[in-house]
Amino acid sequence: MMNVLIKETGIRETLQLIDRETGVDCARDLIGNYDGLGKEDHQFAYDEESEVYITSQENFDWWKRVLDDQQALEDRIAELSEEHGKDKVNEVIRNAGDNELEYQASAINTELDEAFGTENS
């Protein structure tokens, strides 16, 4: 779990993305893969003293939405894999192509809807 401090309000929040297979929180890894973590010039500046990532409300909201979308997708993929088999689900996911992170979950869900029926949510 990533502890976050919103610089405009001083409110503490958390971000997380749990891998259902391993139980590992991948939020920090995903944000880091998009060069979002670091010192002062990154989206999330780490304060070692308070052990918290500092960011703007706008940036937090964007990442919260993306991580929530990714979590819902991960959960759906796990359920579909149990029902239809992991290989078949992964083949459908590959058909979604390479999309920007913000639109990735939506694009994959569209492919999953076409292959396995509309999402029940």
Coordinates of N, CA, C and O in Angstrom, one line a residue:
M1 N 0.8 -1.2 0.0 CA 0.0 0.0 0.0 C 0.9 1.2 0.0 O 1.9 1.3 0.7
M2 N 0.5 2.2 -0.8 CA 1.3 3.4 -1.0 C 0.6 4.5 -0.1 O -0.6 4.8 -0.3
N3 N 1.3 5.0 0.9 CA 0.8 6.1 1.7 C 1.1 7.4 1.0 O 2.2 7.7 0.6
V4 N 0.0 8.2 0.8 CA 0.1 9.5 0.0 C -0.4 10.6 0.8 O -1.4 10.5 1.5
L5 N 0.3 11.8 0.7 CA -0.1 13.0 1.3 C -0.5 14.0 0.2 O 0.3 14.2 -0.7
I6 N -1.8 14.5 0.2 CA -2.2 15.4 -0.8 C -1.7 16.8 -0.4 O -2.0 17.3 0.7
K7 N -0.9 17.4 -1.2 CA -0.2 18.6 -0.8 C -1.1 19.8 -0.6 O -0.9 20.7 0.2
E8 N -2.2 19.9 -1.4 CA -3.1 21.0 -1.3 C -3.9 21.0 0.0 O -4.3 22.1 0.6
T9 N -4.3 19.8 0.5 CA -5.2 19.7 1.7 C -4.5 19.1 2.9 O -5.1 19.2 4.0
G10 N -3.4 18.4 2.8 CA -2.8 17.8 3.9 C -3.4 16.4 4.3 O -3.1 15.8 5.3
I11 N -4.4 16.0 3.5 CA -5.1 14.8 3.7 C -4.2 13.6 3.3 O -3.6 13.6 2.3
R12 N -4.2 12.5 4.1 CA -3.5 11.3 3.8 C -4.4 10.3 3.2 O -5.6 10.1 3.6
E13 N -4.0 9.7 2.1 CA -4.7 8.7 1.4 C -3.8 7.5 1.1 O -2.6 7.5 1.4
T14 N -4.4 6.5 0.5 CA -3.6 5.3 0.1 C -4.0 4.9 -1.3 O -5.1 5.2 -1.8
L15 N -3.0 4.3 -2.0 CA -3.2 3.7 -3.3 C -2.7 2.3 -3.2 O -1.7 2.0 -2.6
Q16 N -3.5 1.4 -3.9 CA -3.1 0.0 -4.0 C -3.6 -0.7 -5.2 O -4.6 -0.2 -5.7
L17 N -2.9 -1.7 -5.6 CA -3.4 -2.6 -6.7 C -2.9 -4.0 -6.3 O -1.7 -4.2 -6.4
I18 N -3.8 -4.8 -5.9 CA -3.4 -6.2 -5.5 C -3.4 -7.2 -6.6 O -4.4 -7.3 -7.3
D19 N -2.3 -7.9 -6.8 CA -2.2 -9.0 -7.7 C -2.9 -10.2 -7.1 O -2.5 -10.7 -6.0
R20 N -4.0 -10.6 -7.7 CA -4.8 -11.7 -7.1 C -4.1 -13.0 -7.0 O -4.4 -13.8 -6.1
E21 N -3.1 -13.3 -7.9 CA -2.4 -14.5 -7.8 C -1.4 -14.6 -6.7 O -1.2 -15.6 -6.1
T22 N -0.7 -13.4 -6.4 CA 0.3 -13.4 -5.4 C 0.0 -12.7 -4.2 O 0.6 -12.9 -3.1
G23 N -1.1 -11.9 -4.2 CA -1.4 -11.1 -3.0 C -0.5 -9.8 -2.8 O -0.6 -9.1 -1.9
V24 N 0.4 -9.6 -3.8 CA 1.3 -8.5 -3.7 C 0.7 -7.2 -4.2 O 0.0 -7.2 -5.2
D25 N 1.0 -6.1 -3.5 CA 0.5 -4.8 -3.9 C 1.5 -4.3 -5.0 O 2.6 -4.1 -4.7
C26 N 0.9 -4.0 -6.2 CA 1.7 -3.6 -7.3 C 1.6 -2.1 -7.7 O 2.1 -1.6 -8.7
A27 N 0.9 -1.3 -6.8 CA 0.6 0.1 -7.2 C 2.0 0.9 -7.3 O 2.1 1.6 -8.3
R28 N 2.8 0.7 -6.4 CA 4.1 1.4 -6.5 C 4.9 1.0 -7.7 O 5.5 1.9 -8.4
D29 N 4.9 -0.3 -8.0 CA 5.6 -0.7 -9.2 C 5.0 -0.2 -10.5 O 5.7 0.3 -11.4
L30 N 3.7 -0.2 -10.6 CA 3.0 0.4 -11.8 C 3.3 1.9 -12.0 O 3.7 2.3 -13.1
I31 N 3.2 2.6 -10.9 CA 3.5 4.1 -11.0 C 4.9 4.3 -11.3 O 5.3 5.2 -12.1
G32 N 5.8 3.5 -10.7 CA 7.2 3.6 -11.0 C 7.6 3.3 -12.4 O 8.4 3.9 -13.0
N33 N 6.9 2.3 -13.0 CA 7.1 2.0 -14.4 C 6.8 3.1 -15.4 O 7.3 3.2 -16.5
Y34 N 5.9 4.0 -14.9 CA 5.6 5.2 -15.7 C 6.3 6.4 -15.2 O 5.9 7.6 -15.4
D35 N 7.4 6.2 -14.5 CA 8.3 7.3 -14.0 C 7.6 8.3 -13.1 O 7.9 9.5 -13.1
G36 N 6.7 7.8 -12.3 CA 6.0 8.7 -11.4 C 6.5 8.8 -10.0 O 6.1 9.6 -9.3
L37 N 7.5 8.0 -9.7 CA 8.1 8.1 -8.3 C 9.5 8.7 -8.3 O 10.3 8.5 -9.3
G38 N 9.8 9.4 -7.3 CA 11.1 10.0 -7.2 C 11.2 11.1 -6.1 O 10.5 11.1 -5.2
K39 N 12.1 12.0 -6.4 CA 12.2 13.2 -5.5 C 11.3 14.3 -6.0 O 10.2 14.0 -6.5
E40 N 11.7 15.5 -5.9 CA 10.9 16.7 -6.1 C 10.2 16.8 -7.5 O 9.1 17.3 -7.6
D41 N 10.9 16.3 -8.6 CA 10.4 16.6 -9.9 C 9.5 15.4 -10.5 O 9.3 15.3 -11.7
H42 N 9.0 14.6 -9.6 CA 8.1 13.5 -10.1 C 6.7 13.7 -9.6 O 6.4 14.5 -8.7
Q43 N 5.8 12.9 -10.2 CA 4.4 12.9 -9.8 C 4.2 12.7 -8.3 O 3.3 13.3 -7.6
F44 N 4.9 11.7 -7.8 CA 4.9 11.4 -6.4 C 6.3 11.5 -5.8 O 7.2 10.7 -6.1
A45 N 6.5 12.6 -5.0 CA 7.8 12.9 -4.4 C 7.8 12.2 -3.1 O 7.0 12.4 -2.2
Y46 N 8.8 11.3 -2.8 CA 8.9 10.6 -1.6 C 9.6 11.4 -0.5 O 10.7 11.9 -0.7
D47 N 8.9 11.5 0.6 CA 9.5 12.2 1.8 C 10.0 11.1 2.8 O 9.1 10.4 3.4
E48 N 11.3 10.9 2.8 CA 11.8 9.8 3.6 C 11.5 10.0 5.1 O 11.3 9.0 5.9
E49 N 11.5 11.2 5.6 CA 11.3 11.5 7.0 C 9.9 11.0 7.4 O 9.8 10.4 8.5
S50 N 8.9 11.3 6.7 CA 7.5 10.9 7.0 C 7.1 9.7 6.4 O 6.0 9.2 6.6
E51 N 7.9 9.1 5.5 CA 7.7 7.9 4.8 C 6.3 7.9 4.0 O 5.5 7.0 4.1
V52 N 6.1 9.0 3.3 CA 4.9 9.2 2.5 C 5.3 9.8 1.2 O 6.3 10.5 1.0
Y53 N 4.4 9.5 0.2 CA 4.5 10.1 -1.1 C 3.7 11.4 -1.2 O 2.5 11.3 -0.8
I54 N 4.2 12.5 -1.7 CA 3.5 13.7 -1.7 C 3.1 14.0 -3.2 O 4.0 13.9 -4.1
T55 N 1.9 14.4 -3.4 CA 1.4 14.6 -4.7 C 0.2 15.6 -4.7 O -0.3 15.9 -3.6
S56 N -0.2 16.1 -5.9 CA -1.3 16.9 -6.0 C -2.6 16.1 -5.9 O -2.6 14.9 -6.2
Q57 N -3.7 16.8 -5.6 CA -5.0 16.2 -5.6 C -5.4 15.6 -7.0 O -5.9 14.5 -7.2
E58 N -5.1 16.4 -8.0 CA -5.4 16.1 -9.4 C -4.6 14.8 -9.8 O -5.2 13.9 -10.4
N59 N -3.3 14.7 -9.5 CA -2.5 13.5 -9.8 C -3.0 12.3 -9.0 O -3.2 11.2 -9.5
F60 N -3.3 12.5 -7.7 CA -3.8 11.4 -6.9 C -5.1 10.9 -7.5 O -5.3 9.7 -7.6
D61 N -6.1 11.8 -7.8 CA -7.4 11.4 -8.4 C -7.2 10.6 -9.7 O -7.9 9.6 -9.9
W62 N -6.3 11.0 -10.6 CA -6.0 10.3 -11.8 C -5.5 8.9 -11.6 O -6.0 7.9 -12.1
W63 N -4.5 8.8 -10.7 CA -3.9 7.5 -10.4 C -4.9 6.6 -9.7 O -5.0 5.4 -9.9
K64 N -5.7 7.1 -8.8 CA -6.7 6.4 -8.0 C -7.7 5.8 -9.0 O -8.0 4.6 -8.9
R65 N -8.2 6.5 -10.0 CA -9.1 6.0 -11.0 C -8.4 4.9 -11.8 O -9.0 3.9 -12.0
V66 N -7.2 5.2 -12.3 CA -6.5 4.2 -13.1 C -6.3 2.9 -12.3 O -6.6 1.8 -12.8
L67 N -5.9 3.0 -11.1 CA -5.6 1.8 -10.2 C -6.9 1.1 -9.9 O -6.9 -0.2 -9.9
D68 N -8.0 1.8 -9.6 CA -9.3 1.2 -9.4 C -9.7 0.4 -10.6 O -10.3 -0.7 -10.5
D69 N -9.6 1.0 -11.8 CA -10.0 0.4 -13.1 C -9.1 -0.9 -13.3 O -9.7 -1.9 -13.7
Q70 N -7.8 -0.8 -13.0 CA -6.9 -1.9 -13.2 C -7.3 -3.0 -12.2 O -7.3 -4.2 -12.5
Q71 N -7.6 -2.7 -10.9 CA -8.0 -3.7 -9.9 C -9.3 -4.4 -10.4 O -9.3 -5.6 -10.3
A72 N -10.3 -3.7 -10.8 CA -11.5 -4.3 -11.3 C -11.2 -5.2 -12.5 O -11.8 -6.3 -12.5
L73 N -10.4 -4.8 -13.3 CA -10.0 -5.6 -14.5 C -9.2 -6.9 -14.0 O -9.6 -8.0 -14.5
E74 N -8.3 -6.8 -13.1 CA -7.6 -7.9 -12.6 C -8.5 -8.9 -12.0 O -8.4 -10.1 -12.2
D75 N -9.5 -8.4 -11.2 CA -10.5 -9.3 -10.6 C -11.3 -10.0 -11.6 O -11.6 -11.2 -11.5
R76 N -11.7 -9.3 -12.6 CA -12.5 -9.9 -13.7 C -11.7 -10.9 -14.5 O -12.2 -12.0 -14.8
I77 N -10.5 -10.6 -14.8 CA -9.6 -11.6 -15.5 C -9.5 -12.9 -14.7 O -9.5 -14.0 -15.2
A78 N -9.3 -12.7 -13.4 CA -9.1 -13.9 -12.5 C -10.4 -14.8 -12.5 O -10.3 -16.0 -12.6
E79 N -11.5 -14.1 -12.5 CA -12.8 -14.9 -12.5 C -13.0 -15.5 -13.8 O -13.4 -16.7 -13.9
L80 N -12.8 -14.8 -14.9 CA -12.9 -15.4 -16.3 C -11.9 -16.5 -16.5 O -12.3 -17.5 -17.2
S81 N -10.7 -16.4 -16.0 CA -9.7 -17.5 -16.1 C -10.1 -18.7 -15.4 O -9.9 -19.8 -15.9
E82 N -10.8 -18.6 -14.3 CA -11.3 -19.8 -13.6 C -12.4 -20.5 -14.4 O -12.5 -21.7 -14.4
E83 N -13.2 -19.6 -15.0 CA -14.4 -20.2 -15.7 C -14.0 -20.7 -17.1 O -14.5 -21.7 -17.6
H84 N -13.1 -20.0 -17.9 CA -12.9 -20.3 -19.3 C -11.4 -20.8 -19.5 O -11.1 -21.2 -20.7
G85 N -10.6 -20.7 -18.5 CA -9.2 -21.1 -18.7 C -8.3 -19.8 -19.0 O -8.7 -18.9 -19.7
K86 N -7.2 -19.9 -18.3 CA -6.2 -18.7 -18.4 C -5.7 -18.5 -19.8 O -5.6 -17.3 -20.2
D87 N -5.4 -19.5 -20.6 CA -4.9 -19.4 -21.9 C -5.9 -18.7 -22.8 O -5.5 -17.8 -23.6
K88 N -7.1 -19.0 -22.7 CA -8.2 -18.4 -23.6 C -8.4 -17.0 -23.2 O -8.5 -16.1 -24.1
V89 N -8.4 -16.6 -21.9 CA -8.5 -15.2 -21.5 C -7.3 -14.4 -21.9 O -7.5 -13.3 -22.5
N90 N -6.1 -15.0 -21.8 CA -4.9 -14.2 -22.2 C -4.9 -14.0 -23.7 O -4.4 -12.9 -24.1
E91 N -5.4 -14.9 -24.5 CA -5.5 -14.7 -25.9 C -6.4 -13.5 -26.2 O -6.0 -12.7 -27.1
V92 N -7.5 -13.4 -25.6 CA -8.4 -12.3 -25.8 C -7.7 -11.0 -25.4 O -7.9 -10.0 -26.1
I93 N -7.0 -11.0 -24.3 CA -6.4 -9.8 -23.8 C -5.3 -9.3 -24.8 O -5.2 -8.1 -25.0
R94 N -4.6 -10.2 -25.4 CA -3.6 -9.8 -26.4 C -4.3 -9.1 -27.6 O -3.7 -8.2 -28.2
N95 N -5.5 -9.5 -27.9 CA -6.2 -8.8 -29.0 C -6.6 -7.4 -28.7 O -7.0 -6.6 -29.6
A96 N -6.5 -7.0 -27.5 CA -6.9 -5.6 -27.1 C -5.9 -4.6 -27.6 O -6.1 -3.4 -27.7
G97 N -4.7 -5.1 -27.9 CA -3.6 -4.2 -28.4 C -3.0 -3.4 -27.3 O -3.2 -3.6 -26.1
D98 N -2.1 -2.5 -27.7 CA -1.4 -1.7 -26.8 C -2.0 -0.3 -26.7 O -2.1 0.4 -27.6
N99 N -2.6 0.0 -25.5 CA -3.3 1.2 -25.3 C -2.6 2.0 -24.2 O -1.9 1.5 -23.4
E100 N -2.9 3.3 -24.2 CA -2.4 4.2 -23.1 C -3.0 3.6 -21.8 O -4.1 3.2 -21.8
L101 N -2.2 3.8 -20.7 CA -2.6 3.2 -19.4 C -4.0 3.7 -19.0 O -4.8 2.9 -18.5
E102 N -4.3 5.0 -19.3 CA -5.6 5.5 -18.9 C -6.8 4.8 -19.5 O -7.9 4.7 -19.0
Y103 N -6.6 4.2 -20.7 CA -7.6 3.6 -21.5 C -7.5 2.0 -21.6 O -8.3 1.4 -22.2
Q104 N -6.4 1.5 -21.0 CA -6.1 0.1 -21.1 C -7.2 -0.8 -20.5 O -7.6 -1.7 -21.2
A105 N -7.7 -0.5 -19.3 CA -8.7 -1.4 -18.7 C -10.0 -1.4 -19.5 O -10.6 -2.4 -19.8
S106 N -10.4 -0.2 -20.0 CA -11.6 -0.1 -20.9 C -11.4 -1.0 -22.2 O -12.3 -1.7 -22.5
A107 N -10.3 -0.8 -22.8 CA -10.0 -1.6 -24.1 C -10.1 -3.1 -23.8 O -10.7 -3.8 -24.6
I108 N -9.4 -3.5 -22.8 CA -9.4 -5.0 -22.5 C -10.8 -5.4 -22.1 O -11.2 -6.5 -22.5
N109 N -11.5 -4.6 -21.3 CA -12.9 -5.0 -20.9 C -13.8 -5.2 -22.2 O -14.6 -6.0 -22.2
T110 N -13.6 -4.3 -23.1 CA -14.4 -4.4 -24.4 C -14.1 -5.7 -25.1 O -15.0 -6.4 -25.5
E111 N -12.8 -6.1 -25.2 CA -12.5 -7.4 -25.8 C -13.1 -8.6 -25.0 O -13.6 -9.5 -25.6
L112 N -13.0 -8.5 -23.7 CA -13.5 -9.5 -22.8 C -15.1 -9.6 -23.0 O -15.6 -10.7 -23.0
D113 N -15.7 -8.5 -23.1 CA -17.2 -8.4 -23.3 C -17.5 -9.2 -24.6 O -18.5 -9.9 -24.7
E114 N -16.8 -8.9 -25.7 CA -17.0 -9.5 -27.0 C -16.8 -11.0 -26.9 O -17.6 -11.8 -27.5
A115 N -15.8 -11.4 -26.2 CA -15.5 -12.8 -26.2 C -16.3 -13.6 -25.2 O -16.7 -14.8 -25.5
F116 N -16.6 -13.0 -24.0 CA -17.3 -13.8 -23.0 C -18.6 -13.3 -22.5 O -19.3 -13.8 -21.6
G117 N -19.1 -12.2 -23.1 CA -20.3 -11.5 -22.7 C -20.1 -10.3 -21.9 O -19.0 -10.1 -21.4
T118 N -21.1 -9.5 -21.7 CA -21.0 -8.3 -21.0 C -20.7 -8.5 -19.5 O -21.2 -9.4 -18.9
E119 N -19.8 -7.6 -19.0 CA -19.4 -7.6 -17.6 C -20.7 -7.5 -16.7 O -21.5 -6.6 -17.0
N120 N -20.7 -8.2 -15.7 CA -21.8 -8.1 -14.7 C -21.3 -7.2 -13.5 O -20.9 -7.7 -12.5
S121 N -21.4 -5.9 -13.7 CA -21.1 -5.0 -12.6 C -22.0 -3.9 -12.5 O -22.8 -3.6 -13.2

